[in-house]
């Protein structure tokens, strides 16, 4: 018997995809199909019966903020681990997910506002820089079919920056604006201004602009193609069953 014959074939991870006919879902189905260790168990979109994924080990959800919570509750109840890229996760929603998981301690859920490895690093670098600069603003740019603004990535980045500034004892960024056309100064996320641009030709881009005396620092990330999110999605798919409970962001998986 050769070495090859002696090896027990590793179990394929069966993956279900929610939002399978969407921009991200199509890429996820292709990426799962192309991976030797994964099997596309079911692809579900609006109107399909989601019980087709009952035999899956992991569900990947790229749907919309208004349906994702119902999908996630269903997966957890079925004992299926989930990788979620859909945006719209507030602290309240995350607490709700933790509550559902408390009854199913074997189930893992990874929720990440951005699966791009470069985007994760951009957020980490921005959080690291935050304590050193008086001023900070975020400019996110996306395709015009995006439903939410600001982006999940920008909201997550702003929260991390706000936390780092608070820990460093920094107050609000200086701003003398007295007379403002509504919206001109962007959205206020935990005290950080976020500007959302939508234009044809864009995919997903973000700049974090820091200002200090006599200098600025710009940290920028660009996703030019949705394939950029796939290494992060597959990383989470492979890891999620070994991470019971809720993991927010990809940081812990990259480390
Ligand atoms: N985390 C990340 O890295 C990342 C990257 C890109 C997009 N996103 C987010 O992912 C989400 C999807 O983005 P998109 O560009 O693919 O959007 P999209 O509109 O192209 O796709 C969403 C899909 O979900 C389907 N859908 C709606 N309700 C459903 C239901 N109940 N069950 C199953 N499918 C349902 C829609 O029919 C559609 O095909 C958005 O929230 C977006 O912000 C996250
Ligand atoms: O295309 C989208 O929609 C994206 N959404 C995420 C966000 O809101 O941050 C990630 C980038 C792409």
Coordinates of C-alpha atoms and ligand atoms in Angstrom, one line a residue:
X1 CA 0.0 0.0 0.0
X2 CA 1.4 3.4 -1.0
X3 CA 1.6 6.4 1.4
X4 CA -1.2 8.0 -0.7
X5 CA -3.6 5.1 -0.2
X6 CA -3.0 5.0 3.5
X7 CA -4.2 8.6 4.0
X8 CA -7.8 8.9 5.2
X9 CA -9.5 11.5 3.0
X10 CA -10.2 14.6 5.0
X11 CA -13.9 15.4 5.4
X12 CA -15.1 18.1 2.9
X13 CA -16.6 21.1 4.6
X14 CA -20.1 21.4 3.2
X15 CA -20.9 25.1 2.7
X16 CA -24.3 26.7 2.1
X17 CA -24.5 30.3 0.6
X18 CA -27.3 32.8 1.4
X19 CA -27.5 35.6 -1.1
X20 CA -26.0 33.3 -3.7
X21 CA -27.3 35.3 -6.7
X22 CA -25.9 38.6 -5.4
X23 CA -22.6 40.2 -6.3
X24 CA -20.8 38.7 -3.4
X25 CA -22.7 35.4 -3.3
X26 CA -21.7 34.6 -6.9
X27 CA -18.0 35.0 -6.0
X28 CA -18.4 33.0 -2.8
X29 CA -20.0 30.1 -4.8
X30 CA -17.2 30.2 -7.3
X31 CA -14.5 30.3 -4.6
X32 CA -16.1 27.4 -2.6
X33 CA -16.4 25.3 -5.8
X34 CA -12.8 25.9 -6.6
X35 CA -11.5 24.9 -3.2
X36 CA -10.5 21.2 -2.8
X37 CA -11.5 21.0 0.9
X38 CA -14.9 22.6 0.5
X39 CA -18.1 21.5 -1.1
X40 CA -21.0 23.8 -2.2
X41 CA -23.9 22.2 -0.5
X42 CA -26.6 24.7 -1.4
X43 CA -27.0 28.1 -2.9
X44 CA -30.0 30.1 -1.6
X45 CA -31.4 33.4 -2.7
X46 CA -34.6 35.3 -2.0
X47 CA -37.6 33.1 -2.3
X48 CA -35.7 29.8 -2.1
X49 CA -36.4 27.4 0.7
X50 CA -33.4 27.7 3.1
X51 CA -33.9 24.3 4.5
X52 CA -31.9 23.1 1.5
X53 CA -28.8 24.1 3.6
X54 CA -29.8 21.9 6.5
X55 CA -27.0 19.4 5.8
X56 CA -24.3 22.1 5.6
X57 CA -21.5 22.5 8.1
X58 CA -21.2 26.2 7.5
X59 CA -23.4 28.9 5.9
X60 CA -22.0 32.0 4.4
X61 CA -24.4 35.0 4.4
X62 CA -24.1 38.0 2.0
X63 CA -27.7 39.2 1.9
X64 CA -29.1 42.5 3.2
X65 CA -29.2 44.0 6.7
X66 CA -33.0 43.5 6.9
X67 CA -32.9 39.7 6.5
X68 CA -29.5 38.7 7.9
X69 CA -30.7 38.5 11.5
X70 CA -33.5 36.1 10.7
X71 CA -31.1 34.0 8.6
X72 CA -28.5 33.9 11.4
X73 CA -31.1 33.0 14.1
X74 CA -32.3 30.1 11.9
X75 CA -28.7 28.8 11.3
X76 CA -27.9 28.9 15.0
X77 CA -31.1 27.1 15.9
X78 CA -30.2 24.4 13.3
X79 CA -26.7 24.1 14.8
X80 CA -25.0 25.4 11.7
X81 CA -22.0 27.7 12.0
X82 CA -22.1 30.9 10.0
X83 CA -19.7 33.3 8.3
X84 CA -21.5 36.7 7.8
X85 CA -20.3 39.5 5.6
X86 CA -23.7 41.3 5.4
X87 CA -23.4 44.8 7.0
X88 CA -25.6 46.5 9.6
X89 CA -24.3 44.9 12.8
X90 CA -24.9 47.3 15.7
X91 CA -23.8 46.5 19.3
X92 CA -27.5 45.6 19.9
X93 CA -27.5 43.1 17.1
X94 CA -24.2 41.6 18.2
X95 CA -25.7 41.2 21.7
X96 CA -28.7 39.5 20.3
X97 CA -26.5 37.0 18.4
X98 CA -24.5 36.3 21.6
X99 CA -27.8 35.5 23.3
X100 CA -28.8 33.0 20.6
X101 CA -25.4 31.4 20.8
X102 CA -25.6 31.0 24.5
X103 CA -28.2 28.2 23.9
X104 CA -26.0 26.5 21.2
X105 CA -22.5 26.6 22.7
X106 CA -21.0 24.3 19.9
X107 CA -21.9 26.8 17.1
X108 CA -19.5 29.4 15.8
X109 CA -20.3 32.6 14.1
X110 CA -17.8 35.0 12.4
X111 CA -19.2 38.4 11.5
X112 CA -16.8 40.7 9.6
X113 CA -17.5 44.1 8.1
X114 CA -14.7 43.5 5.5
X115 CA -13.1 40.2 4.5
X116 CA -10.3 41.9 2.5
X117 CA -7.0 41.1 4.2
X118 CA -5.7 44.6 3.1
X119 CA -8.8 46.2 4.5
X120 CA -8.4 44.4 7.9
X121 CA -4.8 45.6 8.0
X122 CA -5.9 49.2 7.0
X123 CA -8.3 49.1 10.0
X124 CA -5.6 47.9 12.3
X125 CA -3.1 50.5 11.1
X126 CA -5.8 53.2 11.6
X127 CA -6.5 52.1 15.1
X128 CA -2.8 52.1 15.9
X129 CA -2.3 55.6 14.5
X130 CA -5.4 57.1 16.1
X131 CA -3.9 58.1 19.5
X132 CA -1.1 60.1 17.8
X133 CA -3.2 62.6 15.8
X134 CA -5.5 65.5 16.8
X135 CA -7.7 65.2 13.7
X136 CA -9.2 62.2 11.9
X137 CA -11.8 61.8 9.2
X138 CA -12.8 58.8 7.1
X139 CA -13.7 58.9 3.4
X140 CA -15.3 55.7 2.1
X141 CA -16.1 55.2 -1.6
X142 CA -18.3 52.4 -3.0
X143 CA -20.3 51.4 -6.1
X144 CA -23.7 53.1 -6.4
X145 CA -25.8 50.0 -5.9
X146 CA -24.7 49.8 -2.3
X147 CA -27.8 50.0 0.0
X148 CA -26.2 51.3 3.2
X149 CA -24.2 54.4 4.1
X150 CA -21.8 54.8 5.7
X151 CA -20.3 51.4 4.9
X152 CA -19.9 48.7 7.6
X153 CA -16.1 49.0 7.2
X154 CA -16.2 52.8 7.8
X155 CA -18.5 52.4 10.8
X156 CA -16.2 49.7 12.3
X157 CA -13.1 51.8 11.7
X158 CA -14.7 54.9 13.2
X159 CA -15.6 52.9 16.4
X160 CA -12.1 51.5 16.7
X161 CA -10.6 55.0 16.2
X162 CA -13.0 56.5 18.7
X163 CA -12.1 53.9 21.3
X164 CA -8.3 54.5 20.8
X165 CA -8.8 58.2 21.1
X166 CA -10.8 57.9 24.2
X167 CA -8.2 55.6 25.8
X168 CA -5.5 58.2 24.9
X169 CA -7.6 61.0 26.5
X170 CA -8.1 62.8 23.1
X171 CA -11.1 65.0 22.8
X172 CA -13.1 65.7 19.6
X173 CA -11.2 66.6 16.4
X174 CA -11.0 70.4 16.1
X175 CA -13.7 71.9 13.9
X176 CA -14.8 75.5 13.8
X177 CA -17.8 74.9 11.4
X178 CA -20.7 77.1 12.5
X179 CA -22.7 77.3 9.3
X180 CA -23.2 74.0 7.6
X181 CA -25.3 72.7 4.7
X182 CA -26.8 69.5 6.3
X183 CA -24.5 66.6 5.5
X184 CA -21.5 68.7 4.4
X185 CA -19.4 67.5 7.3
X186 CA -20.4 63.9 6.9
X187 CA -22.0 61.5 9.4
X188 CA -20.9 61.5 13.0
X189 CA -19.9 58.0 14.1
X190 CA -18.8 58.0 17.8
X191 CA -17.4 61.5 17.2
X192 CA -15.5 60.6 14.0
X193 CA -16.7 62.2 10.7
X194 CA -17.4 59.8 7.9
X195 CA -17.9 60.8 4.3
X196 CA -19.6 58.3 1.9
X197 CA -19.0 58.6 -1.8
X198 CA -21.0 56.6 -4.4
X199 CA -19.9 56.4 -8.0
X200 CA -20.0 54.0 -11.0
X201 CA -16.7 52.3 -11.5
X202 CA -15.9 52.0 -7.8
X203 CA -16.0 48.7 -5.9
X204 CA -15.0 49.3 -2.2
X205 CA -12.4 51.9 -1.1
X206 CA -11.5 53.7 2.1
X207 CA -9.2 56.4 3.2
X208 CA -8.5 57.3 6.8
X209 CA -7.0 60.8 7.0
X210 CA -5.2 61.8 10.2
X211 CA -4.0 65.4 10.8
X212 CA -1.3 66.6 13.3
X213 CA 0.7 69.8 13.5
X214 CA 2.4 70.3 10.1
X215 CA 1.6 66.8 8.8
X216 CA -1.1 64.4 7.6
X217 CA -1.1 60.7 7.4
X218 CA -3.4 58.9 4.9
X219 CA -4.1 55.2 5.2
X220 CA -5.9 53.9 2.1
X221 CA -7.2 50.6 1.0
X222 CA -8.8 49.7 -2.4
X223 CA -10.8 46.6 -3.4
X224 CA -10.9 46.7 -7.2
X225 CA -12.6 43.3 -7.6
X226 CA -14.8 41.2 -5.2
X227 CA -12.3 38.4 -5.5
X228 CA -10.3 40.4 -3.0
X229 CA -12.7 39.3 -0.3
X230 CA -12.5 35.6 -1.0
X231 CA -9.3 34.6 0.8
X232 CA -10.8 36.1 4.0
X233 CA -14.1 34.4 3.5
X234 CA -12.5 31.0 3.0
X235 CA -10.2 31.6 6.0
X236 CA -13.4 32.2 8.1
X237 CA -15.2 29.2 6.6
X238 CA -12.3 26.9 7.5
X239 CA -11.9 28.3 11.0
X240 CA -15.5 29.0 12.2
X241 CA -16.3 25.5 13.5
X242 CA -13.3 25.6 15.7
X243 CA -14.3 28.9 17.2
X244 CA -17.5 28.4 19.2
X245 CA -19.3 31.6 20.0
X246 CA -19.1 35.0 18.3
X247 CA -16.0 36.3 16.6
X248 CA -16.3 39.9 15.3
X249 CA -13.8 40.8 12.6
X250 CA -11.0 38.8 11.0
X251 CA -8.2 40.0 13.3
X252 CA -8.2 37.0 15.6
X253 CA -8.2 34.6 12.6
X254 CA -5.2 36.4 10.9
X255 CA -3.2 36.2 14.1
Ligands
LIG1 N1 -17.9 41.9 4.7 C1 -17.4 42.1 3.4 O1 -16.2 41.9 3.1 C2 -18.4 42.6 2.4 C3 -17.9 42.7 1.1 C4 -18.9 43.1 0.1 C5 -20.2 43.3 0.5 N2 -20.6 43.2 1.8 C6 -21.9 43.3 2.2 O2 -22.6 42.1 1.8 C7 -24.0 42.4 1.6 C8 -24.3 41.9 0.2 O3 -23.6 42.7 -0.8 P1 -23.8 42.4 -2.3 O4 -23.0 43.5 -3.0 O5 -23.5 41.0 -2.7 O6 -25.4 42.7 -2.5 P2 -26.4 42.1 -3.6 O7 -27.6 43.0 -3.5 O8 -25.7 42.0 -4.9 O9 -26.7 40.7 -3.0 C9 -27.6 40.4 -2.0 C10 -28.3 39.1 -2.4 O10 -29.1 38.7 -1.2 C11 -30.3 38.2 -1.7 N3 -31.3 38.1 -0.7 C12 -32.2 39.0 -0.2 N4 -32.9 38.5 0.8 C13 -32.5 37.2 0.9 C14 -33.0 36.1 1.7 N5 -33.9 36.3 2.7 N6 -32.3 34.9 1.6 C15 -31.3 34.7 0.7 N7 -30.9 35.7 -0.1 C16 -31.5 36.9 0.0 C17 -30.7 39.2 -2.8 O11 -31.7 38.7 -3.7 C18 -29.3 39.4 -3.5 O12 -29.1 38.4 -4.5 C19 -24.1 43.9 1.8 O13 -24.6 44.1 3.2 C20 -22.7 44.4 1.6 O14 -22.5 45.6 2.3 C21 -19.7 42.8 2.7
LIG2 O1 -20.0 46.4 -1.7 C1 -20.3 46.5 -0.5 O2 -21.5 46.7 -0.2 C2 -19.3 46.4 0.5 N1 -19.7 46.4 1.8 C3 -18.9 46.3 2.9 C4 -19.0 47.5 3.8 O3 -20.1 48.1 3.9 O4 -18.1 47.9 4.5 C5 -17.5 45.9 2.6 C6 -17.0 46.5 1.4 C7 -17.9 46.2 0.2

